[in-house]
mmCIF file of C-alpha atoms in Angstrom:
data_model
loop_
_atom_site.group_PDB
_atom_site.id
_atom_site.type_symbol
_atom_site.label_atom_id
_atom_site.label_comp_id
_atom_site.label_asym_id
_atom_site.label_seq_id
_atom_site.Cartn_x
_atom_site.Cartn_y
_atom_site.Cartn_z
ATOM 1 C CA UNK A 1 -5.932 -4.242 17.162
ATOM 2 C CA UNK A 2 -7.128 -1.299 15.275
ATOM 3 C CA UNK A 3 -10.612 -2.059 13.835
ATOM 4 C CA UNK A 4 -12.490 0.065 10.839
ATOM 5 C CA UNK A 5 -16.205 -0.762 10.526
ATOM 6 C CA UNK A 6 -18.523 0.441 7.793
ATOM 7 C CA UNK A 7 -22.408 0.712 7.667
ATOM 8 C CA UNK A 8 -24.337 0.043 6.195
ATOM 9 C CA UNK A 9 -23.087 -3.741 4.489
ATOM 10 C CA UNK A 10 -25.409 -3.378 1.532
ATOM 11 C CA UNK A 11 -27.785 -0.426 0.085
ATOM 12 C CA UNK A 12 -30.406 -1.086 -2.889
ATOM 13 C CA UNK A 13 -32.001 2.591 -4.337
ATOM 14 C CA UNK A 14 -33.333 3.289 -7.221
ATOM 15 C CA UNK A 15 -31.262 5.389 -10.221
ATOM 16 C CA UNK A 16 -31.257 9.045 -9.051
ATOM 17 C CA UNK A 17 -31.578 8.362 -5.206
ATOM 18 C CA UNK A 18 -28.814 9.435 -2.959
ATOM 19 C CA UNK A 19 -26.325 6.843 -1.224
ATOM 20 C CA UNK A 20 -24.651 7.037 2.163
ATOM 21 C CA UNK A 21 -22.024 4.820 3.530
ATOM 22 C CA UNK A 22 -20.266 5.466 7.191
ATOM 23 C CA UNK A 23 -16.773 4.672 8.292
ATOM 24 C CA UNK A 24 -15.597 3.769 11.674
ATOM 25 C CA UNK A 25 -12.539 3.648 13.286
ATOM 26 C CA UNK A 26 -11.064 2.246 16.720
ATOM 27 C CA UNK A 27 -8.447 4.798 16.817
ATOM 28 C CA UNK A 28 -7.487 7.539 15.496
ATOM 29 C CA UNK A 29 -6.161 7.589 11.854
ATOM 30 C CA UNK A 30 -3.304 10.070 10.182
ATOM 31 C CA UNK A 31 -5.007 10.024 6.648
ATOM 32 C CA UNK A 32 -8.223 7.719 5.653
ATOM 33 C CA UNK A 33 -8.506 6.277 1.571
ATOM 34 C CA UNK A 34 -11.657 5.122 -0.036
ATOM 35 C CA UNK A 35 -11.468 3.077 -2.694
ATOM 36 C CA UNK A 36 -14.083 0.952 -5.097
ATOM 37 C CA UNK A 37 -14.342 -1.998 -6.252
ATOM 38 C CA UNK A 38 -16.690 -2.934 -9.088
ATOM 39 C CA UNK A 39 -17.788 -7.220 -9.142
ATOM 40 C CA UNK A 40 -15.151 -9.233 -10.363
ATOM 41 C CA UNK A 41 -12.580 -6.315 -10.041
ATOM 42 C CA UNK A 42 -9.992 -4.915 -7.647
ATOM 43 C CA UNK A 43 -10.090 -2.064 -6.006
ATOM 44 C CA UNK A 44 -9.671 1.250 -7.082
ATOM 45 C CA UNK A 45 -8.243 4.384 -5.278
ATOM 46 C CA UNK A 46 -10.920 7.434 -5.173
ATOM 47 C CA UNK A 47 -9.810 10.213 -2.848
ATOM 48 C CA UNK A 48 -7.801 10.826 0.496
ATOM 49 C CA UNK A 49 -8.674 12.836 3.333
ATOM 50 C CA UNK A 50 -5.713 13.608 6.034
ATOM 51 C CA UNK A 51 -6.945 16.950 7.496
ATOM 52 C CA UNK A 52 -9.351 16.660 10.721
ATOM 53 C CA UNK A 53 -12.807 17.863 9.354
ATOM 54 C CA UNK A 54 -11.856 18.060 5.730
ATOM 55 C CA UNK A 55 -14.521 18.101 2.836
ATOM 56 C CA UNK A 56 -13.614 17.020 -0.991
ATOM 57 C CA UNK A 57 -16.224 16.538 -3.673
ATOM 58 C CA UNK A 58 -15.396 14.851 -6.702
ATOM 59 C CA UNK A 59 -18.772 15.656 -9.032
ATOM 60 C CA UNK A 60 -21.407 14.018 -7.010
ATOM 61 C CA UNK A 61 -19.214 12.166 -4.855
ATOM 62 C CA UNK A 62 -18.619 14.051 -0.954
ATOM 63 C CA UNK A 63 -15.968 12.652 1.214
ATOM 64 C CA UNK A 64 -15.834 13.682 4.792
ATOM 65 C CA UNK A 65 -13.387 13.169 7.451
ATOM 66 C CA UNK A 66 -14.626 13.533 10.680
ATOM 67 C CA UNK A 67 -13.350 16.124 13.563
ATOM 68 C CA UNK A 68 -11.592 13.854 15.527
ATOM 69 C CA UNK A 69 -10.231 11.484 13.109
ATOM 70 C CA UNK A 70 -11.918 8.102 13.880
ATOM 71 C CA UNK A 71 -14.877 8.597 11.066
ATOM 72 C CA UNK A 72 -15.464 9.455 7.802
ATOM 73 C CA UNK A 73 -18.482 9.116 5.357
ATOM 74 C CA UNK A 74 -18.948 8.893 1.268
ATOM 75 C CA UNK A 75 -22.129 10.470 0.077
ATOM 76 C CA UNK A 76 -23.478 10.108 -3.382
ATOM 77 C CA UNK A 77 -26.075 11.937 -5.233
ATOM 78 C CA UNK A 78 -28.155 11.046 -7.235
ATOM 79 C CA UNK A 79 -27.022 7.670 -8.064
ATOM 80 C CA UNK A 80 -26.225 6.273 -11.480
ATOM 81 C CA UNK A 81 -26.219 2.344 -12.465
ATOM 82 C CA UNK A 82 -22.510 2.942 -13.033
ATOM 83 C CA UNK A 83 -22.144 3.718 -9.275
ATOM 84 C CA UNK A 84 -22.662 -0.060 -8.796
ATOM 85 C CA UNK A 85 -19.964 -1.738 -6.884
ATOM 86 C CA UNK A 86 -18.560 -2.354 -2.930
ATOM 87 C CA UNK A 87 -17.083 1.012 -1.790
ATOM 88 C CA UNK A 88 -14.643 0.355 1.010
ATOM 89 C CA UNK A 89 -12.270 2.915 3.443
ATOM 90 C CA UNK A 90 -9.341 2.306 4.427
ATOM 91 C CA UNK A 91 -7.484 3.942 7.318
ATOM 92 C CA UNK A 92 -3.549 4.568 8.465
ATOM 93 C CA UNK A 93 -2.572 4.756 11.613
ATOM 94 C CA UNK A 94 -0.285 7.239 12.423
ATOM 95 C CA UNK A 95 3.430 6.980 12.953
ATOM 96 C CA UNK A 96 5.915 4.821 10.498
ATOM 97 C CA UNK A 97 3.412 2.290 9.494
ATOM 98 C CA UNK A 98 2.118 2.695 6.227
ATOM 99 C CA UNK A 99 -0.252 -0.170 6.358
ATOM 100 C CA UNK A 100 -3.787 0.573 5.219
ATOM 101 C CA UNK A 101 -6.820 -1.211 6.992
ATOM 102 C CA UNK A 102 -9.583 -1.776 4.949
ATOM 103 C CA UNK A 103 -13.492 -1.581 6.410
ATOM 104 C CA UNK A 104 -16.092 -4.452 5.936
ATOM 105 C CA UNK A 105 -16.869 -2.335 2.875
ATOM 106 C CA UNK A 106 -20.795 -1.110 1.377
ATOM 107 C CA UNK A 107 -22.339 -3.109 -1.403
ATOM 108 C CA UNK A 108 -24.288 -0.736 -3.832
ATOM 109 C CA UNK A 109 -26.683 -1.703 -5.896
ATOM 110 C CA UNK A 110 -28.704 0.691 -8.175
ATOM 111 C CA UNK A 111 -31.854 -0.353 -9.959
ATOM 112 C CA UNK A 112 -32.734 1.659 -13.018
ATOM 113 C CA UNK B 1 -0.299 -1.578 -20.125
ATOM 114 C CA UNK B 2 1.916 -0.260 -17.263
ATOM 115 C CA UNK B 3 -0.294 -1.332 -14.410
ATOM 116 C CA UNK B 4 0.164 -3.742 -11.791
ATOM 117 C CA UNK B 5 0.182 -7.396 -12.841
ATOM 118 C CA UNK B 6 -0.122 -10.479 -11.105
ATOM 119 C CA UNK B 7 0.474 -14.335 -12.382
ATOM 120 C CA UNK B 8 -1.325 -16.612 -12.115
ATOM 121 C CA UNK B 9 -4.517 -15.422 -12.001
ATOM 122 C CA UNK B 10 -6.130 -17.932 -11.131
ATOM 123 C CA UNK B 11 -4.409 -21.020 -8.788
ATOM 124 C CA UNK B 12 -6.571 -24.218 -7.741
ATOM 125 C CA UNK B 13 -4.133 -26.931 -5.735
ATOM 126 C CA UNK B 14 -4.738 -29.723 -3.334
ATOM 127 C CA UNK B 15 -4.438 -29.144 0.736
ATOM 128 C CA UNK B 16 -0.716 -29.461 1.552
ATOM 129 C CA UNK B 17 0.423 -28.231 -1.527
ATOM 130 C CA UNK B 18 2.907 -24.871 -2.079
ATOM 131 C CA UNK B 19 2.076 -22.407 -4.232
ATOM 132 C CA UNK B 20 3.682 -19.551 -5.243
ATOM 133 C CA UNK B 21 2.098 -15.825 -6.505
ATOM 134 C CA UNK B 22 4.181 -13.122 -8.469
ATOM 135 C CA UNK B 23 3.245 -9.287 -8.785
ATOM 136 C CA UNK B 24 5.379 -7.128 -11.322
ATOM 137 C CA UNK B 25 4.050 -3.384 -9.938
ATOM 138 C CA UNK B 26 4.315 -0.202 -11.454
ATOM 139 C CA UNK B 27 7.541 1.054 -12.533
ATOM 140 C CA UNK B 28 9.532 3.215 -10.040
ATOM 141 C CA UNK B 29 7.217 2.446 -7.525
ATOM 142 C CA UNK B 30 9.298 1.770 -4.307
ATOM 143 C CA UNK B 31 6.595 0.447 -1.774
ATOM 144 C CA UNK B 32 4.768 -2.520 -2.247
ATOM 145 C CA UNK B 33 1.884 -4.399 -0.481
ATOM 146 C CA UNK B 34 0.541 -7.872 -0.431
ATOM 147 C CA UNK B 35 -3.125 -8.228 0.705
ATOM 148 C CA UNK B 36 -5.819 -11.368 1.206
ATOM 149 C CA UNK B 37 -9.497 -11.141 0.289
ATOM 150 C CA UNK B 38 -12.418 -12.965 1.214
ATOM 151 C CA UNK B 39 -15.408 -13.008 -0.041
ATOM 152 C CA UNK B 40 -17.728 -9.968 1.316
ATOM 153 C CA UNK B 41 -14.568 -9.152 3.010
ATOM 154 C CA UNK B 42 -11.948 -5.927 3.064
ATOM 155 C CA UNK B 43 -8.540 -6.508 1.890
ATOM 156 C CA UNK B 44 -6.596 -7.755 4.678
ATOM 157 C CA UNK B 45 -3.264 -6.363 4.915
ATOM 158 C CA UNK B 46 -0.427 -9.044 4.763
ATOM 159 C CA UNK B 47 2.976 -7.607 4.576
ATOM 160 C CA UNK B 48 4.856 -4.541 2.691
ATOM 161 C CA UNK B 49 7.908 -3.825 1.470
ATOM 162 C CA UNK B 50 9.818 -0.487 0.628
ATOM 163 C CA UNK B 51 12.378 -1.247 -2.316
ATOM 164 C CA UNK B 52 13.423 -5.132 -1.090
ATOM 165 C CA UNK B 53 13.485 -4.401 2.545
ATOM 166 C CA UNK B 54 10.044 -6.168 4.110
ATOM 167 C CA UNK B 55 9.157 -3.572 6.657
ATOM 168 C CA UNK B 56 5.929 -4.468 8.041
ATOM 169 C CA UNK B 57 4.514 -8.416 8.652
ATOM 170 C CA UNK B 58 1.401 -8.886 9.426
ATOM 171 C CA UNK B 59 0.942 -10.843 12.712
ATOM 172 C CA UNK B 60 -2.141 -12.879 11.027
ATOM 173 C CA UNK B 61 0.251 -14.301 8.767
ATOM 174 C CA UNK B 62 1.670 -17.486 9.981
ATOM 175 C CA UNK B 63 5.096 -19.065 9.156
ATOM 176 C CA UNK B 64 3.553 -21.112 5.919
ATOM 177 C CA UNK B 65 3.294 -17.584 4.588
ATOM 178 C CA UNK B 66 7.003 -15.445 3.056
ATOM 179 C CA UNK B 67 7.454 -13.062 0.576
ATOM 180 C CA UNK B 68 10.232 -11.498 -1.125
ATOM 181 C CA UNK B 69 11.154 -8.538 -3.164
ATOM 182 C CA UNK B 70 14.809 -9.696 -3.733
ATOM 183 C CA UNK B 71 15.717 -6.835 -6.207
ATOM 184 C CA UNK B 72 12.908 -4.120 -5.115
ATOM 185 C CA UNK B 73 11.470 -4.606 -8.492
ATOM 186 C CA UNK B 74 8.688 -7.980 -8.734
ATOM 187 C CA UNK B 75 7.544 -9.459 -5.545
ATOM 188 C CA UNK B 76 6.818 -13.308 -4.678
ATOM 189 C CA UNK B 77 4.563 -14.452 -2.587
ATOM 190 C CA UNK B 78 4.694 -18.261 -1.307
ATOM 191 C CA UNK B 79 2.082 -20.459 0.478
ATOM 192 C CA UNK B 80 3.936 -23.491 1.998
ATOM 193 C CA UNK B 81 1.440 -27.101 3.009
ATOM 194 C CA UNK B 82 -1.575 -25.187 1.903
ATOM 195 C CA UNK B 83 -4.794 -25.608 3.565
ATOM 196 C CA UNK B 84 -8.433 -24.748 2.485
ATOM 197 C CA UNK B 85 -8.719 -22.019 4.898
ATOM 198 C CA UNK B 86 -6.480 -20.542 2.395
ATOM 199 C CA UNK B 87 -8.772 -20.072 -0.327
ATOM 200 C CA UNK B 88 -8.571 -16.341 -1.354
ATOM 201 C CA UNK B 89 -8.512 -13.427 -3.685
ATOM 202 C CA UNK B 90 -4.228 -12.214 -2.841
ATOM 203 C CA UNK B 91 -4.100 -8.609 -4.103
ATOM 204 C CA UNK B 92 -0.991 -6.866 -4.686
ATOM 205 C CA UNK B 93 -0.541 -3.320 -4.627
ATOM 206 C CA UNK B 94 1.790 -0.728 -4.934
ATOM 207 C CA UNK B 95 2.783 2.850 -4.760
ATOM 208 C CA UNK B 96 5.432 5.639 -5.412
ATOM 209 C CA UNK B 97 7.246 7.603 -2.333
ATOM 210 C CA UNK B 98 5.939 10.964 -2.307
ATOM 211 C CA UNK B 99 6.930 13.685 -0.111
ATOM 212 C CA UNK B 100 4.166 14.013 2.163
ATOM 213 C CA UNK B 101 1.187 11.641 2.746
ATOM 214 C CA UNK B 102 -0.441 11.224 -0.474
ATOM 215 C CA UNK B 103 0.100 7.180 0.010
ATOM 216 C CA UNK B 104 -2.473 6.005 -3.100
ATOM 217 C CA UNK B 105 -2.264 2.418 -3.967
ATOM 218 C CA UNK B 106 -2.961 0.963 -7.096
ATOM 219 C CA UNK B 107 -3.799 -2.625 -6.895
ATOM 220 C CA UNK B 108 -3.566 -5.596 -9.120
ATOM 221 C CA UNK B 109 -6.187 -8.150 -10.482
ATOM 222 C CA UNK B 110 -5.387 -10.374 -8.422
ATOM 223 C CA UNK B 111 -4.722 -14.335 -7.987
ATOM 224 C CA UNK B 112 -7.596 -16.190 -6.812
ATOM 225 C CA UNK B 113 -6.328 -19.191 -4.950
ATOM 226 C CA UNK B 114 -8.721 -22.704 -4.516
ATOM 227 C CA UNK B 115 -7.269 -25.357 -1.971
ATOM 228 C CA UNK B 116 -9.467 -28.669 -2.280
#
């Protein structure tokens, strides 16, 4: 079945260093979500990317969705403590199914 | 507060037990999704429903698992002879039908289920 991997499982930086994360698919996906999830909460819908190669910032947030599809990454700058929290993505397949599959998700922790 | 809420949130029961989870989602939102987390884990997609028709089943949920949206408004989800390997966060989300694919899902606190 259709499997979305995310790397790396956990990143420690200090306040004001940039953050990474990288999203995998099996297949090809018709739209991919990321979402957050602080500790102790649920998670959270950030952006969505459905056009091959797109770009979207959101202030120091940069989603990307790769050329053909299967990848996409989240890059922060400059990281703040409030950036704390697991950021997962979470891909559709194409056709009728509207069922999202989440990624092992990125644990973020920021030291001030 | 016109989120999505869930009841209870918290559920601890002994193995063999059945339990049952509500979500109320957001008003006018058609589609709505049940999901399982594990700790250090993704949500794992269960089942969805548009309005009270269950669409889509997950094929790693096995018969001790239904759910029901009987009037496309709250949804129930029931755990029959639970078993500890059913210990879980059970998130339920849900979303409006847009025209095209903006699909965003807004997800509820959660019940966290302990089977002893």
């Amino acid at each position: 079945g259709q499997q979305v991997m995310q790397i790396p499982q956990y990143q420690h930086v200090q306040e004001g260093e940039d953050f990474t994360t990288y999203c995998n698919s099996s297949t090809t996906l018709s739209n991919i979500q990321w979402y957050k999830q602080r500790p102790g909460g649920h998670p959270v819908f950030l952006i969505q990317l459905v056009k091959s190669g797109e770009v979207k910032k959101q202030k120091r947030l940069t989603f990307q969705f790769g050329e053909a599809k299967k990848n996409s990454s989240l890059h922060i700058t400059a990281t703040q403590t409030t950036d704390v929290g697991t950021y997962f993505c979470a891909g559709m397949g194409g056709g009728a199914t509207n069922k999202l599959i989440f990624g092992t998700g990125t644990l973020l922790a920021v030291q001030p | 507060d016109t989120g999505v809420s869930q009841d209870p949130r918290h559920k601890i029961t002994k193995r063999g037990q059945n339990v049952t989870f509500r979500c109320d989602p957001i008003s006018e939102h058609n589609r709505l999704y049940w999901y399982r987390q594990t700790l250090g884990q993704g949500p794992e997609f269960l089942t969805y429903f548009q309005n009270e028709a269950q669409l889509e089943k997950s094929r790693l949920l096995s018969d001790r698992f239904s759910a029901e949206r009987p009037k496309g408004s709250f949804s129930t989800l029931e755990i029959q002879r639970t078993e500890q390997g059913d210990s879980a966060m059970y998130l339920c989300a849900s979303s409006p039908r847009l025209a095209g694919l903006y699909n965003e899902q807004f997800f509820g606190p959660g019940t966290r289920l302990t089977v002893l």
